[in-house]
Amino acid sequence: MEIYEELKARGLIAQVTDEEEIRKVINNGQAVFYIGFDPTADSLHVGHFMALTLMKRLQMAGNRPIALIGGGTAMIGDPSGRTDMRSMMTRETIEHNCACFKKQMERFIEFGEGKAQMVNNADWLLNLNYIDFIRDIGACFSVNNMLRAECFKQRMEKGLSFLEFNYMPMQSYDFYYLYQHYGCNMQFGGNDQWSNMLGGTELIRRKLGKDAFAMTIALLTDSQGKKMGKTAGNAVWLDPEKTSPFDFYQYWRNVEDADVKKCVRMLTFLPLEQIDEMDRWEGAELNKAKEILAFELTKMVHGEEEAQKAQQAARALFGGGANTDNMPTTQLSQDDLTDGKINILELLLKTGLVPSKGEGRRLVQQGGVTVSDQKVTDVAQSFGPADFQDGQLIIRKGKKVFHKVTLQ
């Protein structure tokens, strides 16, 4: 099976501008394609997984990826999927986030001469003369057509700022610039970005002629990608300092039954024949599929050793006979105790399981905290040395997050 057919078989393609041309270019390894990443944090998260694995698949098939970091567009903010305006970031913060992104992307794609490239649209957008830009580029966009785009329609009720209204022409200009300066002939993005991406394809054709070879592919990420991006109100990051390998593993180990086969197909590099066999799995076999998914993706991000440690720790929690040595751990000292004990809210705060005591209080009151297999229902409950079984407490937040606490 050739690469374009594999992408379709994995359920990755939502819509395209010219399927026959796109199929030919990709299968022949002639695509120079870009995917954009807005540096709104100092780490990528699991919502970026589909794009990252796609870049890897296409590069393995001989195509050349361009990872476009939106250092310039991040100063405006993409209105897609938003009900309010994004907060502004400083240039220094954006540059720091860009550096973090590249380090993480290197686990997926190979950078270098004739290989993948990373570019930052701040390099060309920040130097634009606004009058020249709106005369040259703005004249190619119909306001009526823009207002019909889904990314703008959903913001009209609450108000769409003129700043954000510039996002579509800016993103379109990225493709136009990459086409001219990097030989980029294809762009990928989430299905919810379709209007923005079409703007780039049309801009190239309007400026350079209808025969200009520029194509657009939308990935099926508008719903699944956003669903993968967050869990329990918190982003699941690729940076191990923000989300430990164990918690990362547990996130995938606990995906919903209805999603596990789709995630295995879309995100892992397991052979399609093996995945087709898994499609027949039901009931308890779905837990095996979840373990496979969690292990494969944790290995991809954190390496095989960390994936094995996370799997062993997770199996211990579900009766697999392993130990908890590799579980995320917080070590307390006697100085952390007050009158020989520590309150549950203070404990949740010190472990980083909640950002504030107020959120900890709500979590306890909603029945979301278990300590050593006992649900905590009283926010006044405290724990002393006698409560540390074998020198440790195991805290469970909700159904998916586990944390070990030891006492010196």
mmCIF file of C-alpha atoms in Angstrom, residues 12-238:
data_model
loop_
_atom_site.group_PDB
_atom_site.id
_atom_site.type_symbol
_atom_site.label_atom_id
_atom_site.label_comp_id
_atom_site.label_asym_id
_atom_site.label_seq_id
_atom_site.Cartn_x
_atom_site.Cartn_y
_atom_site.Cartn_z
ATOM 1 C CA LEU A 12 -6.591 10.669 8.621
ATOM 2 C CA ILE A 13 -7.893 12.531 5.571
ATOM 3 C CA ALA A 14 -10.996 14.703 5.863
ATOM 4 C CA GLN A 15 -10.958 16.660 2.583
ATOM 5 C CA VAL A 16 -8.507 17.716 -0.134
ATOM 6 C CA THR A 17 -8.363 20.207 -2.984
ATOM 7 C CA ASP A 18 -7.215 17.877 -5.789
ATOM 8 C CA GLU A 19 -7.021 14.251 -4.744
ATOM 9 C CA GLU A 20 -5.487 12.770 -7.900
ATOM 10 C CA GLU A 21 -2.641 15.293 -7.998
ATOM 11 C CA ILE A 22 -2.092 15.034 -4.265
ATOM 12 C CA ARG A 23 -1.988 11.232 -4.419
ATOM 13 C CA LYS A 24 0.597 11.299 -7.217
ATOM 14 C CA VAL A 25 2.845 13.863 -5.545
ATOM 15 C CA ILE A 26 2.799 12.203 -2.108
ATOM 16 C CA ASN A 27 3.246 8.666 -3.401
ATOM 17 C CA ASN A 28 6.222 9.787 -5.505
ATOM 18 C CA GLY A 29 7.856 11.517 -2.519
ATOM 19 C CA GLN A 30 7.619 14.923 -4.203
ATOM 20 C CA ALA A 31 5.654 16.800 -1.556
ATOM 21 C CA VAL A 32 7.302 19.679 0.254
ATOM 22 C CA PHE A 33 4.615 20.287 2.832
ATOM 23 C CA TYR A 34 4.113 22.418 5.891
ATOM 24 C CA ILE A 35 2.104 22.128 9.054
ATOM 25 C CA GLY A 36 1.764 25.115 11.366
ATOM 26 C CA PHE A 37 2.173 25.129 15.141
ATOM 27 C CA ASP A 38 1.282 28.194 17.202
ATOM 28 C CA PRO A 39 3.741 28.478 20.123
ATOM 29 C CA THR A 40 1.141 29.267 22.778
ATOM 30 C CA ALA A 41 2.961 27.167 25.417
ATOM 31 C CA ASP A 42 6.478 25.870 26.059
ATOM 32 C CA SER A 43 5.497 22.307 25.167
ATOM 33 C CA LEU A 44 3.530 20.462 22.534
ATOM 34 C CA HIS A 45 0.612 18.389 23.837
ATOM 35 C CA VAL A 46 -1.242 15.264 22.765
ATOM 36 C CA GLY A 47 -3.561 17.310 20.570
ATOM 37 C CA HIS A 48 -0.551 17.795 18.252
ATOM 38 C CA PHE A 49 0.031 14.070 17.922
ATOM 39 C CA MET A 50 -1.832 13.589 14.680
ATOM 40 C CA ALA A 51 0.210 16.284 12.947
ATOM 41 C CA LEU A 52 3.514 15.006 14.355
ATOM 42 C CA THR A 53 2.939 11.394 13.353
ATOM 43 C CA LEU A 54 1.729 12.501 9.918
ATOM 44 C CA MET A 55 4.973 14.420 9.352
ATOM 45 C CA LYS A 56 6.927 11.315 10.347
ATOM 46 C CA ARG A 57 4.926 9.049 8.016
ATOM 47 C CA LEU A 58 5.345 11.371 5.054
ATOM 48 C CA GLN A 59 9.058 11.890 5.675
ATOM 49 C CA MET A 60 9.575 8.120 5.837
ATOM 50 C CA ALA A 61 7.956 7.962 2.375
ATOM 51 C CA GLY A 62 10.470 10.460 0.961
ATOM 52 C CA ASN A 63 8.486 13.685 1.312
ATOM 53 C CA ARG A 64 9.983 16.769 2.984
ATOM 54 C CA PRO A 65 8.298 18.401 6.005
ATOM 55 C CA ILE A 66 8.425 22.045 6.997
ATOM 56 C CA ALA A 67 7.452 22.680 10.603
ATOM 57 C CA LEU A 68 6.142 26.234 10.595
ATOM 58 C CA ILE A 69 6.256 27.857 14.005
ATOM 59 C CA GLY A 70 3.776 30.714 14.181
ATOM 60 C CA GLY A 71 5.920 33.221 16.015
ATOM 61 C CA GLY A 72 4.345 36.030 13.988
ATOM 62 C CA THR A 73 0.739 34.827 13.826
ATOM 63 C CA ALA A 74 0.877 34.030 17.560
ATOM 64 C CA MET A 75 1.074 37.790 18.122
ATOM 65 C CA ILE A 76 -2.414 38.015 16.587
ATOM 66 C CA GLY A 77 -4.057 34.777 17.694
ATOM 67 C CA ASP A 78 -6.097 32.275 15.706
ATOM 68 C CA PRO A 79 -9.847 32.761 16.316
ATOM 69 C CA SER A 80 -10.634 29.188 15.179
ATOM 70 C CA GLY A 81 -12.432 27.245 17.874
ATOM 71 C CA ARG A 82 -12.382 30.201 20.257
ATOM 72 C CA THR A 83 -15.216 32.036 21.933
ATOM 73 C CA ASP A 84 -12.923 34.733 23.265
ATOM 74 C CA MET A 85 -9.717 36.462 22.278
ATOM 75 C CA ARG A 86 -6.376 34.791 22.986
ATOM 76 C CA SER A 87 -4.035 36.499 25.427
ATOM 77 C CA MET A 88 -1.026 38.325 23.995
ATOM 78 C CA MET A 89 2.490 36.905 24.451
ATOM 79 C CA THR A 90 5.817 38.685 24.455
ATOM 80 C CA ARG A 91 8.318 38.050 21.676
ATOM 81 C CA GLU A 92 10.744 36.536 24.199
ATOM 82 C CA THR A 93 8.126 34.024 25.380
ATOM 83 C CA ILE A 94 7.313 33.060 21.808
ATOM 84 C CA GLU A 95 10.993 32.515 20.956
ATOM 85 C CA HIS A 96 11.452 30.336 24.048
ATOM 86 C CA ASN A 97 8.413 28.239 23.130
ATOM 87 C CA CYS A 98 9.708 27.800 19.567
ATOM 88 C CA ALA A 99 12.980 26.369 20.878
ATOM 89 C CA CYS A 100 11.086 23.923 23.097
ATOM 90 C CA PHE A 101 8.939 22.792 20.156
ATOM 91 C CA LYS A 102 11.934 21.924 17.978
ATOM 92 C CA LYS A 103 13.516 19.802 20.673
ATOM 93 C CA GLN A 104 10.317 17.770 21.012
ATOM 94 C CA MET A 105 9.730 17.494 17.262
ATOM 95 C CA GLU A 106 13.159 15.930 16.818
ATOM 96 C CA ARG A 107 11.738 12.761 18.364
ATOM 97 C CA PHE A 108 9.398 12.481 15.375
ATOM 98 C CA ILE A 109 11.119 13.960 12.326
ATOM 99 C CA GLU A 110 14.717 14.334 11.161
ATOM 100 C CA PHE A 111 15.961 17.868 10.598
ATOM 101 C CA GLY A 112 18.912 18.792 8.408
ATOM 102 C CA GLU A 113 20.055 19.573 4.886
ATOM 103 C CA GLY A 114 17.565 18.120 2.413
ATOM 104 C CA LYS A 115 15.441 16.820 5.282
ATOM 105 C CA ALA A 116 12.917 18.516 7.530
ATOM 106 C CA GLN A 117 13.124 22.254 8.183
ATOM 107 C CA MET A 118 11.797 24.420 10.962
ATOM 108 C CA VAL A 119 10.884 27.989 10.084
ATOM 109 C CA ASN A 120 9.322 30.814 12.051
ATOM 110 C CA ASN A 121 6.840 33.087 10.304
ATOM 111 C CA ALA A 122 7.980 35.951 12.515
ATOM 112 C CA ASP A 123 10.993 36.123 10.172
ATOM 113 C CA TRP A 124 8.819 37.483 7.364
ATOM 114 C CA LEU A 125 5.577 38.670 8.975
ATOM 115 C CA LEU A 126 7.169 41.067 11.458
ATOM 116 C CA ASN A 127 8.989 42.895 8.679
ATOM 117 C CA LEU A 128 5.918 43.515 6.545
ATOM 118 C CA ASN A 129 4.853 47.062 5.778
ATOM 119 C CA TYR A 130 1.156 47.148 6.613
ATOM 120 C CA ILE A 131 0.120 49.470 3.791
ATOM 121 C CA ASP A 132 2.019 47.404 1.249
ATOM 122 C CA PHE A 133 0.535 44.216 2.680
ATOM 123 C CA ILE A 134 -3.109 45.270 2.509
ATOM 124 C CA ARG A 135 -2.649 46.698 -0.997
ATOM 125 C CA ASP A 136 -0.892 43.599 -2.303
ATOM 126 C CA ILE A 137 -2.432 40.749 -0.268
ATOM 127 C CA GLY A 138 -5.572 42.227 1.278
ATOM 128 C CA ALA A 139 -6.961 42.989 -2.168
ATOM 129 C CA CYS A 140 -7.118 39.220 -2.830
ATOM 130 C CA PHE A 141 -9.608 38.559 -0.015
ATOM 131 C CA SER A 142 -13.363 39.069 -0.069
ATOM 132 C CA VAL A 143 -14.740 40.204 3.299
ATOM 133 C CA ASN A 144 -18.071 38.564 2.444
ATOM 134 C CA ASN A 145 -16.345 35.211 1.885
ATOM 135 C CA MET A 146 -14.282 35.586 5.035
ATOM 136 C CA LEU A 147 -17.359 36.206 7.171
ATOM 137 C CA ARG A 148 -18.869 32.979 5.873
ATOM 138 C CA ALA A 149 -15.858 31.031 7.162
ATOM 139 C CA GLU A 150 -16.674 28.934 10.218
ATOM 140 C CA CYS A 151 -13.727 30.304 12.213
ATOM 141 C CA PHE A 152 -15.239 33.813 11.989
ATOM 142 C CA LYS A 153 -18.949 32.966 12.109
ATOM 143 C CA GLN A 154 -18.723 31.440 15.565
ATOM 144 C CA ARG A 155 -17.136 34.615 16.939
ATOM 145 C CA MET A 156 -19.566 37.123 15.503
ATOM 146 C CA GLU A 157 -22.034 36.964 18.399
ATOM 147 C CA LYS A 158 -19.456 37.789 21.065
ATOM 148 C CA GLY A 159 -17.485 40.093 18.847
ATOM 149 C CA LEU A 160 -14.561 39.565 16.508
ATOM 150 C CA SER A 161 -11.688 41.995 16.843
ATOM 151 C CA PHE A 162 -10.080 43.540 13.778
ATOM 152 C CA LEU A 163 -6.782 42.139 15.066
ATOM 153 C CA GLU A 164 -8.091 38.574 14.748
ATOM 154 C CA PHE A 165 -9.706 39.350 11.405
ATOM 155 C CA ASN A 166 -6.173 39.669 10.039
ATOM 156 C CA TYR A 167 -5.342 36.057 10.932
ATOM 157 C CA MET A 168 -6.659 34.471 7.736
ATOM 158 C CA PRO A 169 -4.681 36.743 5.355
ATOM 159 C CA MET A 170 -1.585 36.281 7.520
ATOM 160 C CA GLN A 171 -1.858 32.471 7.497
ATOM 161 C CA SER A 172 -2.549 32.519 3.772
ATOM 162 C CA TYR A 173 0.541 34.649 3.258
ATOM 163 C CA ASP A 174 2.587 31.969 5.034
ATOM 164 C CA PHE A 175 1.786 29.420 2.327
ATOM 165 C CA TYR A 176 2.433 32.011 -0.387
ATOM 166 C CA TYR A 177 5.826 32.888 1.155
ATOM 167 C CA LEU A 178 6.827 29.239 1.691
ATOM 168 C CA TYR A 179 5.802 28.424 -1.875
ATOM 169 C CA GLN A 180 8.072 31.125 -3.264
ATOM 170 C CA HIS A 181 11.073 30.761 -0.930
ATOM 171 C CA TYR A 182 11.065 27.090 0.127
ATOM 172 C CA GLY A 183 9.405 25.298 -2.785
ATOM 173 C CA CYS A 184 6.510 24.306 -0.534
ATOM 174 C CA ASN A 185 3.707 22.850 -2.643
ATOM 175 C CA MET A 186 1.347 21.440 -0.024
ATOM 176 C CA GLN A 187 -0.155 22.328 3.345
ATOM 177 C CA PHE A 188 -1.778 20.149 5.999
ATOM 178 C CA GLY A 189 -3.922 21.207 8.908
ATOM 179 C CA GLY A 190 -6.979 20.383 10.976
ATOM 180 C CA ASN A 191 -10.351 20.216 9.288
ATOM 181 C CA ASP A 192 -11.412 23.213 11.368
ATOM 182 C CA GLN A 193 -8.654 25.187 9.567
ATOM 183 C CA TRP A 194 -10.056 24.460 6.108
ATOM 184 C CA SER A 195 -11.166 28.031 5.357
ATOM 185 C CA ASN A 196 -7.824 29.493 6.430
ATOM 186 C CA MET A 197 -5.905 26.949 4.394
ATOM 187 C CA LEU A 198 -8.006 27.433 1.270
ATOM 188 C CA GLY A 199 -7.175 31.125 1.555
ATOM 189 C CA GLY A 200 -3.497 30.262 1.076
ATOM 190 C CA THR A 201 -4.125 28.029 -1.924
ATOM 191 C CA GLU A 202 -6.276 30.670 -3.605
ATOM 192 C CA LEU A 203 -3.790 33.433 -2.821
ATOM 193 C CA ILE A 204 -1.006 31.545 -4.606
ATOM 194 C CA ARG A 205 -3.171 30.981 -7.634
ATOM 195 C CA ARG A 206 -4.353 34.584 -7.761
ATOM 196 C CA LYS A 207 -0.846 35.969 -7.435
ATOM 197 C CA LEU A 208 1.073 33.420 -9.499
ATOM 198 C CA GLY A 209 -1.509 32.077 -11.926
ATOM 199 C CA LYS A 210 -4.020 29.248 -11.967
ATOM 200 C CA ASP A 211 -1.341 26.750 -12.963
ATOM 201 C CA ALA A 212 0.581 27.322 -9.740
ATOM 202 C CA PHE A 213 0.926 23.893 -8.129
ATOM 203 C CA ALA A 214 -0.376 24.443 -4.578
ATOM 204 C CA MET A 215 -2.547 21.922 -2.750
ATOM 205 C CA THR A 216 -4.337 21.649 0.566
ATOM 206 C CA ILE A 217 -5.180 18.639 2.700
ATOM 207 C CA ALA A 218 -7.350 18.794 5.812
ATOM 208 C CA LEU A 219 -6.764 16.198 8.505
ATOM 209 C CA LEU A 220 -9.601 14.806 10.544
ATOM 210 C CA THR A 221 -8.482 16.608 13.707
ATOM 211 C CA ASP A 222 -11.166 19.170 14.442
ATOM 212 C CA SER A 223 -13.026 16.957 16.925
ATOM 213 C CA GLN A 224 -10.649 14.094 17.741
ATOM 214 C CA GLY A 225 -7.609 16.348 18.101
ATOM 215 C CA LYS A 226 -9.349 18.705 20.512
ATOM 216 C CA LYS A 227 -10.686 15.746 22.454
ATOM 217 C CA MET A 228 -7.172 14.366 22.733
ATOM 218 C CA GLY A 229 -5.754 17.719 23.743
ATOM 219 C CA LYS A 230 -7.150 17.807 27.243
ATOM 220 C CA THR A 231 -8.255 15.550 30.032
ATOM 221 C CA ALA A 232 -9.832 16.476 33.352
ATOM 222 C CA GLY A 233 -9.388 20.144 32.475
ATOM 223 C CA ASN A 234 -5.602 19.893 32.147
ATOM 224 C CA ALA A 235 -3.468 19.653 29.023
ATOM 225 C CA VAL A 236 -1.436 16.456 28.606
ATOM 226 C CA TRP A 237 2.012 17.639 27.585
ATOM 227 C CA LEU A 238 4.883 15.958 25.768
#
